[in-house]
Structure formats: structure tokens, C-alpha cells
XYZ file of C-alpha atoms in Angstrom:
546
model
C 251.329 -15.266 119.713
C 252.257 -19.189 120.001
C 252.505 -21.038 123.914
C 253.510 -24.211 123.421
C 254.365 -26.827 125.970
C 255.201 -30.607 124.758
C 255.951 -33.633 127.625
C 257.479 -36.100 126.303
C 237.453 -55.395 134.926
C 236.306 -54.093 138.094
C 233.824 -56.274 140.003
C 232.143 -55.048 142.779
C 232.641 -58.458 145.269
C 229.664 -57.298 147.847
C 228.219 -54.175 149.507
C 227.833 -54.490 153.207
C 224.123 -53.332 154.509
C 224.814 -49.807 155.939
C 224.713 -49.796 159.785
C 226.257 -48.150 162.580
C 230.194 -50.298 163.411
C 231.991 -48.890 166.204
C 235.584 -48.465 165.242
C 236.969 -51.536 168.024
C 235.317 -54.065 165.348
C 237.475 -52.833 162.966
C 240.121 -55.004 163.556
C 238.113 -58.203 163.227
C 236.678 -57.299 159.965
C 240.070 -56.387 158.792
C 242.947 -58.652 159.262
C 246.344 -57.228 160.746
C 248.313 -59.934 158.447
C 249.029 -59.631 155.559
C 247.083 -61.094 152.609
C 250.299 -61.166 150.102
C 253.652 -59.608 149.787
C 252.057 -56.490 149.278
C 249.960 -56.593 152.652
C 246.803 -54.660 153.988
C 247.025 -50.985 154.897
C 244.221 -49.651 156.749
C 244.445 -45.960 156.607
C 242.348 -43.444 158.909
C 240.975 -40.234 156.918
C 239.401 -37.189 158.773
C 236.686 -37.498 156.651
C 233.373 -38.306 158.284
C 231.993 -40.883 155.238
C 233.645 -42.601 152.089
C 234.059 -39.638 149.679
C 232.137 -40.007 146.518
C 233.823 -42.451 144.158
C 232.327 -41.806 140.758
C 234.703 -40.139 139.686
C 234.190 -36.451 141.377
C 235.069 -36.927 144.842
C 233.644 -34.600 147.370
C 235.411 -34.111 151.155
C 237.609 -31.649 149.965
C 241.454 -32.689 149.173
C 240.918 -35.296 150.811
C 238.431 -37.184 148.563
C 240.677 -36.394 145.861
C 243.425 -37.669 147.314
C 241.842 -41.297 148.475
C 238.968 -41.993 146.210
C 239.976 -39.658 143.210
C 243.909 -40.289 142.267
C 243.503 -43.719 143.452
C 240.763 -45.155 141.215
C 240.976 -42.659 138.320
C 243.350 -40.823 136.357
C 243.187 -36.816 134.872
C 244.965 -35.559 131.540
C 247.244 -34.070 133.891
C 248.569 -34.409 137.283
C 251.994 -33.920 139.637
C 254.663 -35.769 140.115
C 254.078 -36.946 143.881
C 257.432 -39.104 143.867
C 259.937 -36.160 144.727
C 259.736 -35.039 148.176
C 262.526 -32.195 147.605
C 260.446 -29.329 146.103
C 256.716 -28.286 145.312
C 255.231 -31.233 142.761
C 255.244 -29.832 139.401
C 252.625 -30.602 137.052
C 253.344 -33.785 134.338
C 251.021 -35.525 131.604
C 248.977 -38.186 132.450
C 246.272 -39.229 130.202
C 247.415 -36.803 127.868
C 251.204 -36.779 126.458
C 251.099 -33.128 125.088
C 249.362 -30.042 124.817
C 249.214 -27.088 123.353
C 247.882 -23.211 123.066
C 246.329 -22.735 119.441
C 248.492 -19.886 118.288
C 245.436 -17.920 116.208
C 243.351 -18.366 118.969
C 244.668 -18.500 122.413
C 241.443 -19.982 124.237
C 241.673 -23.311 122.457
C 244.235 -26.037 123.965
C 244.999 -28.898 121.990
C 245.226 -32.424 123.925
C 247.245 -35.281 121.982
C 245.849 -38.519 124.510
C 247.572 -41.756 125.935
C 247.114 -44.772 123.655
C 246.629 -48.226 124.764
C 245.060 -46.909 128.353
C 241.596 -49.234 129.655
C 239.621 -48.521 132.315
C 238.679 -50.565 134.794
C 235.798 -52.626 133.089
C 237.892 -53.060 130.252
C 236.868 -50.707 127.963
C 238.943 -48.404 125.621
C 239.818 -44.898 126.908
C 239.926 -42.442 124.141
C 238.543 -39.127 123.049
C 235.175 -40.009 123.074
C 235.581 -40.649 126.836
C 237.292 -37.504 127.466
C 234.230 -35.193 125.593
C 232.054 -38.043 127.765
C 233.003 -36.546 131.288
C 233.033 -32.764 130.715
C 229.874 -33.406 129.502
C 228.674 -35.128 132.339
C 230.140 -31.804 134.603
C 229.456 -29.309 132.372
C 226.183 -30.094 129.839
C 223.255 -30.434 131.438
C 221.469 -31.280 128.913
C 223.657 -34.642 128.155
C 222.059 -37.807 129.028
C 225.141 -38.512 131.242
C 224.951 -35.098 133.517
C 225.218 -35.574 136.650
C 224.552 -32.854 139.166
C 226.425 -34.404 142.159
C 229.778 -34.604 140.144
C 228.878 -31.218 138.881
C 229.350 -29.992 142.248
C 232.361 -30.857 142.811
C 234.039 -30.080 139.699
C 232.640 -27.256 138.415
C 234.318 -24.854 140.784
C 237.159 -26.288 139.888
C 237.422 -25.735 136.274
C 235.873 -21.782 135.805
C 237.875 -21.166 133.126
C 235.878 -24.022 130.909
C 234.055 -23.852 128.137
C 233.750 -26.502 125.261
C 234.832 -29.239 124.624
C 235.496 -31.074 120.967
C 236.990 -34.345 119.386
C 239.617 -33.652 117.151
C 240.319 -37.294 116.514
C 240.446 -40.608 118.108
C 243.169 -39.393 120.486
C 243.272 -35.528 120.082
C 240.772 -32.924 121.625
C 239.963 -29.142 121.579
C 239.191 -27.203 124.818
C 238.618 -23.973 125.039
C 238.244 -21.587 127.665
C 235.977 -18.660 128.237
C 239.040 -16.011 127.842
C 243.122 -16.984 127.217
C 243.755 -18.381 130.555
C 247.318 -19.231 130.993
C 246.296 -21.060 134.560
C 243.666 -23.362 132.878
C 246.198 -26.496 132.888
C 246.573 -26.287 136.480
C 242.867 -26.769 137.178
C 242.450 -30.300 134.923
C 243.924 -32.370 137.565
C 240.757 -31.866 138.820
C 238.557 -33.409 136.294
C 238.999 -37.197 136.444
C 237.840 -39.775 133.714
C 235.011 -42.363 134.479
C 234.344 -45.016 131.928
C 231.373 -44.138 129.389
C 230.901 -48.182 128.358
C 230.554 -48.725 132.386
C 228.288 -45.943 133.037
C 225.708 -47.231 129.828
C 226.415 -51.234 130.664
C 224.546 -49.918 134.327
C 221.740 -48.172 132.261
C 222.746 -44.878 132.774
C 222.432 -44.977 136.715
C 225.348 -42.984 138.401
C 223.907 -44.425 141.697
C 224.800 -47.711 140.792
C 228.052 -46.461 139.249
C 229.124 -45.225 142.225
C 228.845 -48.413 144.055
C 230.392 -50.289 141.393
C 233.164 -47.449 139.357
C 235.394 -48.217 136.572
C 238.392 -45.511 136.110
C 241.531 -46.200 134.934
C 243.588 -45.152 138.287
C 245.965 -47.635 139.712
C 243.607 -48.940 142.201
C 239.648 -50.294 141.613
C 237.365 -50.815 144.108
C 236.567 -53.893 145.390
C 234.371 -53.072 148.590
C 231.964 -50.062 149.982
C 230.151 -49.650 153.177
C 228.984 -46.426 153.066
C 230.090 -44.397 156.294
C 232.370 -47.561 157.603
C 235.001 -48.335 154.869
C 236.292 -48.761 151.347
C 238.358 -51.558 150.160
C 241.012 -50.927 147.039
C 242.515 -53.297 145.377
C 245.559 -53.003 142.241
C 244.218 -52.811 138.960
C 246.190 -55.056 137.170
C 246.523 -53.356 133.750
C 247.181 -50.222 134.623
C 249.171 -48.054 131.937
C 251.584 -46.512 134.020
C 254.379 -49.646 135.242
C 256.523 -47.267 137.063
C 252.716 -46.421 139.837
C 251.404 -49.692 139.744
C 250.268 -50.555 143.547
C 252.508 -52.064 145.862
C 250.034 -53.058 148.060
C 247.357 -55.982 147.841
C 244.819 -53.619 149.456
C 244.416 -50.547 150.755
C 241.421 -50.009 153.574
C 239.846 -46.361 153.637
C 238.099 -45.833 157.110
C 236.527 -42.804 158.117
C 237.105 -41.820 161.791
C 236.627 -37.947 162.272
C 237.780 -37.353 165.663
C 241.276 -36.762 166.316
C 242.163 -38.494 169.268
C 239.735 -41.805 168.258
C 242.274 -42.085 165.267
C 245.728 -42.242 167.645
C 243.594 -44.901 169.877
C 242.608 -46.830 166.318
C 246.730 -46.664 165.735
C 247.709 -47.838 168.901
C 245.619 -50.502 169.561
C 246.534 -51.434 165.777
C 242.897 -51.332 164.139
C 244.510 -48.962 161.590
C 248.132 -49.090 160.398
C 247.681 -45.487 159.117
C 246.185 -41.934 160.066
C 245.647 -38.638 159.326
C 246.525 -35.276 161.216
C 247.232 -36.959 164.327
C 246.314 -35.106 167.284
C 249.757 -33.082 167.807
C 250.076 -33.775 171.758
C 250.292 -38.051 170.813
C 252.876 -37.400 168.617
C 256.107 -37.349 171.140
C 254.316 -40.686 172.346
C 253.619 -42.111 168.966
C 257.166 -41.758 168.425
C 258.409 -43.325 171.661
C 256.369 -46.236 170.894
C 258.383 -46.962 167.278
C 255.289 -45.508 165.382
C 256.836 -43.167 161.916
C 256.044 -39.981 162.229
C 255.869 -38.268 158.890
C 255.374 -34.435 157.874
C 256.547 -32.125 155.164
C 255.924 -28.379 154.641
C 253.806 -27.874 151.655
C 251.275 -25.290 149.694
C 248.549 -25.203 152.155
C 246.991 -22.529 154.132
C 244.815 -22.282 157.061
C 242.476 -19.304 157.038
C 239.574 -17.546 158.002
C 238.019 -16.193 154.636
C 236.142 -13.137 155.231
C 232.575 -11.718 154.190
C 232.640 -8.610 152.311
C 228.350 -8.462 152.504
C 226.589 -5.338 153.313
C 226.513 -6.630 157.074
C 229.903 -8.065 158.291
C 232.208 -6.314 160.113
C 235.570 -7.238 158.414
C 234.706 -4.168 156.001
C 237.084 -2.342 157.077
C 240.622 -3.115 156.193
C 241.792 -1.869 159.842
C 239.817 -4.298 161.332
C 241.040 -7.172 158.696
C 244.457 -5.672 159.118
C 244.253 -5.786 163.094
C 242.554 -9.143 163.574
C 245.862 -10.585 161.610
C 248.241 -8.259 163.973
C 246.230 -10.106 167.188
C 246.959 -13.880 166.344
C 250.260 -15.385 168.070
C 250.817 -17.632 165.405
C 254.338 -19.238 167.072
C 251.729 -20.265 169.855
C 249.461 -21.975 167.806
C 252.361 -23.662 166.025
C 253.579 -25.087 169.520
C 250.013 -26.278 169.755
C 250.722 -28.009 166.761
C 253.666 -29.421 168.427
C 255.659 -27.248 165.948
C 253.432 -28.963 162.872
C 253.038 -25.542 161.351
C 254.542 -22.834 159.128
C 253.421 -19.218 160.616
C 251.758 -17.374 157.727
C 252.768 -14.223 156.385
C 250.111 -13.902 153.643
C 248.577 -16.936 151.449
C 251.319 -18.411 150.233
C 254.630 -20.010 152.240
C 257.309 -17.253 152.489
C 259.628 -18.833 150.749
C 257.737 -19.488 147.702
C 258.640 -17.733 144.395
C 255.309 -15.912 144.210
C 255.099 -14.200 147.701
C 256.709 -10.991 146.944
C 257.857 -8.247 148.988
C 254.506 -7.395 151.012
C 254.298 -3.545 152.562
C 251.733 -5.124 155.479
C 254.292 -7.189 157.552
C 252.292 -10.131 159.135
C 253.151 -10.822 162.839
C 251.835 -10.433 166.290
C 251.401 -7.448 167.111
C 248.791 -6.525 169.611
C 249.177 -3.311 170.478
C 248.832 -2.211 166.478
C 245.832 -4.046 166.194
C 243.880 -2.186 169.435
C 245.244 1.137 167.516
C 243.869 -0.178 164.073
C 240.953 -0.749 165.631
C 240.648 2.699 167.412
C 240.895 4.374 164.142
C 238.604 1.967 162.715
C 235.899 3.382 165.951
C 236.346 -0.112 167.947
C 237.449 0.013 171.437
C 236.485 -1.862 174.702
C 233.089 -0.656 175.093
C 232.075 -1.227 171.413
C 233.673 -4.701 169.909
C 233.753 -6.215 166.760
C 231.833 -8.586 166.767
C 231.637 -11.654 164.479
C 230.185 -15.074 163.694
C 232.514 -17.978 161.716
C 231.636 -21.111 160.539
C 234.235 -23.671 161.692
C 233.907 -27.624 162.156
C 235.679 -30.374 164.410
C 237.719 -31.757 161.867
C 237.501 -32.570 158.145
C 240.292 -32.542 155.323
C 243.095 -30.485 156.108
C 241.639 -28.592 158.943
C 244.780 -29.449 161.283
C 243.119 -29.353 164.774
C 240.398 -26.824 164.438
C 238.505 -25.997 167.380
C 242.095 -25.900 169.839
C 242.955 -24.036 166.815
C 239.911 -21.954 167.091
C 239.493 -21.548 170.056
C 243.300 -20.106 170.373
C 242.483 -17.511 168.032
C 238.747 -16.582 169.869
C 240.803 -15.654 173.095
C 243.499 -13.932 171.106
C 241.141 -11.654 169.389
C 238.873 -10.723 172.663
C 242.358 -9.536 174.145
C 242.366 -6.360 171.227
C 238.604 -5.898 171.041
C 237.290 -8.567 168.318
C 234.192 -11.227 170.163
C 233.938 -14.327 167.686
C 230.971 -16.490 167.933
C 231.361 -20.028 166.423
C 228.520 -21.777 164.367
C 230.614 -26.016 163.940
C 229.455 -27.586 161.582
C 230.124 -30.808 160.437
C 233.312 -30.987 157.934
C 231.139 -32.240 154.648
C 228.323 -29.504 155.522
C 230.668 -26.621 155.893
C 232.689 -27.449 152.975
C 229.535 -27.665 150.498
C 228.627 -24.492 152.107
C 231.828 -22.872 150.543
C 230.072 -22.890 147.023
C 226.647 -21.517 148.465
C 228.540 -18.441 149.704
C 228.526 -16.101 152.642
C 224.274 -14.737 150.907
C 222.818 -18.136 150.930
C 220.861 -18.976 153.824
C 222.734 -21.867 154.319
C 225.426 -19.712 155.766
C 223.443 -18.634 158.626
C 224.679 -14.896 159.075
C 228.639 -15.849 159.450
C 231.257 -13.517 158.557
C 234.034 -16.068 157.866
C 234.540 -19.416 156.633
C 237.209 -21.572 157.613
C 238.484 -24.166 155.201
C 241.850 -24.820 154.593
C 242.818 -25.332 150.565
C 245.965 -25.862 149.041
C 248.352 -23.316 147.116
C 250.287 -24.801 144.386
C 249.224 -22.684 141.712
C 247.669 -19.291 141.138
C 244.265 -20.536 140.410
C 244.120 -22.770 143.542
C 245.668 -20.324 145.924
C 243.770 -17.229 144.771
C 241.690 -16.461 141.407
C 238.971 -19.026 142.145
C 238.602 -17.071 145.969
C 238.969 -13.255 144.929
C 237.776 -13.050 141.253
C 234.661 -10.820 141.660
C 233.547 -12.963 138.495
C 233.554 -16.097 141.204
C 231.722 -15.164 143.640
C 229.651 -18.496 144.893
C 228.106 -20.463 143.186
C 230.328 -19.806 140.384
C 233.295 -20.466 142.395
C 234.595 -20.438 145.735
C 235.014 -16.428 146.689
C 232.280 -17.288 149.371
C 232.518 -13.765 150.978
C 231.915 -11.539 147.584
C 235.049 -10.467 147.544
C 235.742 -7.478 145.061
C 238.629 -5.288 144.174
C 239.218 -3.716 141.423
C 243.001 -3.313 141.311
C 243.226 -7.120 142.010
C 240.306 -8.494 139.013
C 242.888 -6.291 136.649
C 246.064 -8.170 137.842
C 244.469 -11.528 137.754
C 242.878 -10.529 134.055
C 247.301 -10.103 133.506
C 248.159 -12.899 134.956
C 245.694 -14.823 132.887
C 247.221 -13.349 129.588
C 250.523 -13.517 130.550
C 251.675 -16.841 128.924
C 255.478 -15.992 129.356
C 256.409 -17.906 132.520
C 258.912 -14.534 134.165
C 255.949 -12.063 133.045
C 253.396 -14.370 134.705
C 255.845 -15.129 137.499
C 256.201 -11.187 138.109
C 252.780 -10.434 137.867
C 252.020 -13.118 140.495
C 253.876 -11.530 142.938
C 252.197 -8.249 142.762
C 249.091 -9.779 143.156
C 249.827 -11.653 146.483
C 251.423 -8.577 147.635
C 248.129 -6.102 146.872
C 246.191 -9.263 148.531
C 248.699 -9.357 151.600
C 247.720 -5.688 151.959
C 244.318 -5.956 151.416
C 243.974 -8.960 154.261
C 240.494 -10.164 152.807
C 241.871 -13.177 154.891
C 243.030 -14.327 158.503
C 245.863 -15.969 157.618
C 246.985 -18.274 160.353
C 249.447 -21.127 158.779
C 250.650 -23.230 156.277
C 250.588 -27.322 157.045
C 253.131 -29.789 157.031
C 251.256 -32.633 156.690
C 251.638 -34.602 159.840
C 250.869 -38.294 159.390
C 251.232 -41.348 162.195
C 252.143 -45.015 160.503
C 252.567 -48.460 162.371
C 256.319 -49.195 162.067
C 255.860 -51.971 159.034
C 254.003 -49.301 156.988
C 257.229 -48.780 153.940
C 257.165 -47.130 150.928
C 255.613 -44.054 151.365
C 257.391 -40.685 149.963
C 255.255 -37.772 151.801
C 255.723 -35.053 148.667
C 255.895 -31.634 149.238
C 251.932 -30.934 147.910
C 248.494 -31.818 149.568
C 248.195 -34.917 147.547
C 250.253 -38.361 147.955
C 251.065 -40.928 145.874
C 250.026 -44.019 147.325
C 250.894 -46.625 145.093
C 254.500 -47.631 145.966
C 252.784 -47.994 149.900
C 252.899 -51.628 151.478
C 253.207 -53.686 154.802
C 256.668 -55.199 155.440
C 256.557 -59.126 156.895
């Protein structure tokens, strides 16, 4: 068989000492005018601290999205500038690929040419084999278990790595994997000269990276900000940064981000709380939001102990939730979900289980199941006050809690805070860590099959290997995904898909609550910005209008 697919110096100016800055001095350590044409955007994350920025962000998505496509570049990545349909995948640091037709666990990379990182230095295959080593070898001087953490998850499928040539190089995967290009976005290139130039310390790398993304950075405070500034050089003309700087601020709480807009400390946030938003808008403020792969979910346990053993009960607990209430919550900032993936996406199928509310069905699942009023489920989740892509979580939460004691299901809540809960995803539902809970929830994204399912169902990735936190395992759906990963012909793999989100529908080892749109708040000189249709953003062509 033969799959083949062809497409056509940082300087770090000064670290601040870490201390504790309340968010109103913000606006004196940040200028509201503009430095250049390109202006100052100060942007508010969810996140609780800068996410890492050697190259393997952590704080979910949302380190990916600010310190990962920002300072560094992949082999691959989407297309962010269409806002029309679901990004699709496109080269980046690599031009072309393809499946090795006598052996298909070996993909071939041809590489850019003429791409420097940050520090100046040449980016080439000896760079690439450089930083799955420093993932994926242990044993390599340049391992690094922090980035390790974050990445591994990511890239299951992995297995070895070779240099072809000066611009060519041979992965190959553990089995054929047709999905293994969608989960290389994920591993970003640091610079190798850099890293050995700073003796080998990732510490010190991470204050002071070198990628070869369209922004460097040119200031960290740990916990307060991060300060990005264009790289001049950078390969790509068509993404070079619009803006003279771009301000990362971490402010957590919802409603402290909408007071950091209005009183104009930040031009910028994230998930704004959904009841400011008719006010935000009255006051001239953009309002921007587009539905996109993305679900909100409980996951479930499937240990010896938790009560969502029983499909009935996982069945009823999704009959129970008035989703169309938590959307006006939302302020209507919300897709109801019918399963894991949007219902109008190619993949979702023709489910038997219907997804609605339906209350009464769920108290007669439940009977069956031997629940009733004098003998509750009863279950502990592991939820937290905000983090990256969590929408609002505890209204959110809390919604559900009240919705689920009216059929006969008592949650208890363990919050945790958003970076604990999210490294507690790879420890899995066993690990102490997880103190007893019977759900996780984290929201991820669902552009591809990999992301939206095999790396949370596969019985072979159950945590740590990957992220099925709750020991998930079904038979019927390991031997679909073991087809779909085989099934290099785009309608075969396309039809085989479907059947698996359909006998995962069925099988409910999720809540399944809703699907984001992405809400965002901007001060009314903030232009540029194309919100795409994906949980990443592109946000070079962003800048401040005189």
C-alpha cells in the first residue's frame, strides 16, 4: 500500500523579581499608547501563571495557544486565517510528507530551508531529531522531564526518530497510524545552539527561549506577565506580527478580567463572564465568538469503586442535564451537546442514544439500574474555578449538581486550581493525586480523531500513557480505533469514524454538556483579529488602531 500526501537573536531585556502585583498596577507598568504603528495589546488569559515557554507549554490549549504558536513553530499546523470552516491542517516547518509505502509506520519529512530561530541559529534536521529527543529519550543529555509532560501525551503514537539528510527525517510510529500527523502540531521546535550556548540549563532557557515562531520574548515575570515582541526574520512573510508587542497577563477570575477591560488595564480577555457581555457591548467593546471543536465534559471513572459503572446511570445522568439552560447561562455562548463532537460535524454519525433532557428517563434508568430516592448515586468530581477553556465552571457546575439531585444523582465537588487539575489528567482517576473522584472535568478540543477520542478511550492510554484518566475499556471500541488507525483512505477512515462516535455516544463514558464558541471581549481599537473556527488563534495579523 502507498499514502502519500505532498503540500506544496532573542535577548532577554530583564526579568522582574517575582512578587505579588495586584492587577490595578497593571496599567502603569503597561502603557495604553501605543509604542509604534503596530501598538501594545495586553491580553487577559484564564490561566493562573505564564505557561511554560520552552517550548512545551503547559495550561492546557491555552499555553499552546499564547506561549507555544507564538514563539515557536511545529512541522505542521492549521490554517487559523479562515474563519468559515474547521482549520485544516497545512505544512509548516516541513513542506511535505509522506507514508513509506513498504512500511507504513515510517513518515518521511522533507523540512523548510532557510528557517532561523530566534538566536540566530540554523534550523534543520539535526534540530528536529534534537527535540523529540529531549521529549522522548531520556537518556539524551537534552531530556527534559517538564517538556516531557506535556508532550508526551500528545504524541502516543511515537516512536523513533532519524536524520535522513540535512533537511529530510524518518519517524516512525509504534503501529500504521493514519492519525499520527494530526498530533505533531503538538511538538514545537526549540533551538539546540541556544539550549548548549546556556550550558545545557532548560531553567535558564526558559527564561531566555529561542524558537522560530513569529514572536520572541522579550520580558517574564513569572505569575504577573509576559512581554512578546516580532521576530524580525521570521520565514513565513504572509504571519509576520502586526503588532509591536503583545502583553500576556494572567488573571484567573472571571469577573476581575471584565473589570481589567473596562477600566482599560487590558485591551483583551478571555471567556468573559457571559452576564457582562450585553454591557460590554453597550459600551462599544467587540464582542467576538465562533462555534468550534470543543467540548465540555465530565469524563468518567471506570475503577472498581465509582458509580458511573453502569451505563444506565451514565446514560441517565446525560438524560438529567438541561443543556438549553446552561447555554442561556452562557448568554447563548454554547452549542448543546449531543455526543463529543458538534452535530453537524462529518464524523458524528447517526447515534441510537438521542442526547436531550429528559428527566423522567433518567429516574427510570436509574430504577432499573437499583437507584431511587432513598438510595442515590452518589459521586465526587474534580472541577476548578476557571482555567483554559473551562467556560464558567462552577455556575456551570453547580447547574448541573442541582440538575442531577432532581433524578437521584448527589455530586460532591473537590476545585482545584486549573494547572493542578489539569496535570492531574495524566496521573489518572488510581493515582492518589485524584483523591477518590469519579469524574474529571476538563474541556479539550475535537478537531481530529486523536484529539477528540483515541488518546481518552484507548485502553492502551490509560494515564500516564495518555489522557483516558478514568481506565476506560471497551472492547468493541479499541477494535474500531485499531481500523481507524489503518484506514489510510480518507471515506474508509471517514466511515469508520462515525461508527466509533456513535458506539461512544451509546456507551456515554462521558457527561457531555457543550461545545464552545469561543467568546472573547476586545477594547474597540483592538483590529485584525480573525477568531477561526478551532481552539487556537492566529495572533499575528492583531494590532491597536491610532
Amino acid at each position: 500500500m502507498k499514502s502519500k500526501t505532498t503540500f506544496a537573536h532573542n535577548s532577554l531585556k530583564r526579568v522582574f523579581p517575582l512578587k505579588s502585583l495586584a492587577i490595578a498596577t497593571l496599567a502603569t507598568l503597561i502603557p495604553i499608547t501605543a509604542m509604534a504603528q503596530g501598538g501594545t495589546v495586553r491580553i487577559g488569559m484564564t490561566a493562573s501563571d505564564i505557561p511554560l515557554t520552552s517550548g512545551a507549554p503547559n495550561s492546557g490549549f491555552e499555553g499552546v495557544r499564547f506561549t507555544g504558536m507564538t514563539l515557536y513553530d511545529a512541522l505542521v499546523s492549521w490554517d487559523l486565517s479562515v474563519d468559515d470552516k474547521v482549520a485544516p491542517l497545512v505544512p509548516q516547518l516541513a513542506t511535505a510528507w509522506h507514508v513509506d509505502e513498504a512500511d507504513p509506520r515510517k513518515w518521511v519529512f522533507q523540512l523548510r530551508e532557510g528557517v532561523t530561530f530566534h538566536d540566530g541559529s540554523e534550523f534543520n534536521a539535526d534540530a528536529v531529531v534534537f527535540n523529540f529527543d529531549k521529549v522522548f529519550n531520556d537518556q539524551s543529555p537534552q531530556y527534559d522531564a517538564r517538556q516531557a509532560a506535556q508532550v508526551v501525551a500528545r504524541l502516543p503514537a511515537y516512536e523513533s526518530i532519524q536524520k535522513l539528510d540535512e533537511y529530510t527525517v524518518e519517524i516512525t510510529t509504534k503501529t500504521p497510524n493514519a492519525m499520527f500527523i494530526n498530533q505533531l502540531p503538538f511538538m514545537f521546535m526549540s533551538s539546540p545552539a541556544h539550549w548548549e550556548a546556556l550550558n545545557g540549563d532548560w531553567e535558564a532557557f526558559e527564561k531566555n527561549p529561542s524558537g522560530t515562531g513569529p514572536f520572541s520574548l522579550d520580558v517574564l515575570v513569572p505569575r504577573e506577565r509576559a512581554e512578546l515582541i516580532p521576530f524580525a526574520d521570521y520565514w513565513d512573510e504572509s504571519r509576520r506580527a502586526k503588532a509591536d508587542r503583545l502583553v500576556l497577563i494572567p488573571i484567573p477570575e472571571a469577573n476581575t478580567r471584565a473589570n481589567a477591560l473596562l477600566s482599560r488595564q487590558v485591551d483583551w480577555i478571555e471567556n468573559p463572564p457571559a452576564d457582562t457581555l450585553p454591557m460590554l457591548q453597550s459600551r462599544g467593546y467587540q464582542i467576538t465568538s465562533n462555534g468550534y471543536p470543543h467540548i465540555w465534559p465530565w469524563q468518567f471513572s471506570f475503577l472498581a469503586d465509582s458509580p458511573w459503572l453502569d451505563k444506565r446511570v451514565r446514560q441517565a445522568a446525560n438524560l438529567a442535564v438541561d443543556r438549553e439552560s446552561i447555554q442561556q447561562l452562557l448568554g447563548g455562548y454554547m452549542v448543546p451537546a449531543q455526543g463529543l463532537l458538534l452535530p453537524d460535524d462529518a464524523g458524528f454519525g447517526e447515534p441510537e442514544f438521542n442526547i436531550g433532557y429528559d428527566p423522567e428517563a433518567a429516574k427510570a434508568l436509574l430504577a432499573e439500574a437499583g437507584f431511587g430516592p432513598n438510595n442515590p448515586v452518589k459521586a465526587k468530581v474534580l472541577i476548578s474555578a476557571s482555567g483554559s477553556g473551562q467556560m464558567q465552571p462552577l455556575q456551570m457546575n453547580e447547574l448541573i449538581q442541582q440538575q442531577l439531585k432532581e433524578v437521584g444523582i448527589e455530586i460532591e465537588f473537590e476545585v482545584l486550581v486549573w494547572e493542578t487539575l489539569f496535570n492531574n489528567w495524566r496521573q489518572g482517576a488510581a493515582d492518589q493525586a485524584s483523591l477518590g473522584a469519579h469524574a474529571t472535568n476538563i474541556t479539550f478540543a475535537t478537531h481530529d480523531p486523536f484529539a477528540a477520542m483515541i488518546r481518552f478511550i484507548d485502553s492502551k492510554n490509560v494515564a500516564p500513557v495518555s489522557l483516558n484518566w478514568g481506565h476506560y475499556n471497551n472492547v468493541e471500541v479499541d477494535g474500531l480505533i485499531a481500523e481507524l488507525q489503518t484506514a489510510f483512505d480518507p471515506e474508509e477512515n471517514l466511515r469508520i469514524y462515525r461508527q466509533l462516535h456513535e458506539t461512544l455516544v451509546e456507551d456515554a463514558p462521558f457527561l457531555f454538556v457543550g461545545h464552545d464558541t469561543g467568546p472573547r471581549a476586545m477594547g474597540p481599537k483592538v483590529a485584525g483579529f480573525v477568531q477561526a473556527k478551532s481552539w487556537f488563534q492566529d495572533l499575528t495579523p492583531v494590532y491597536m488602531e491610532e
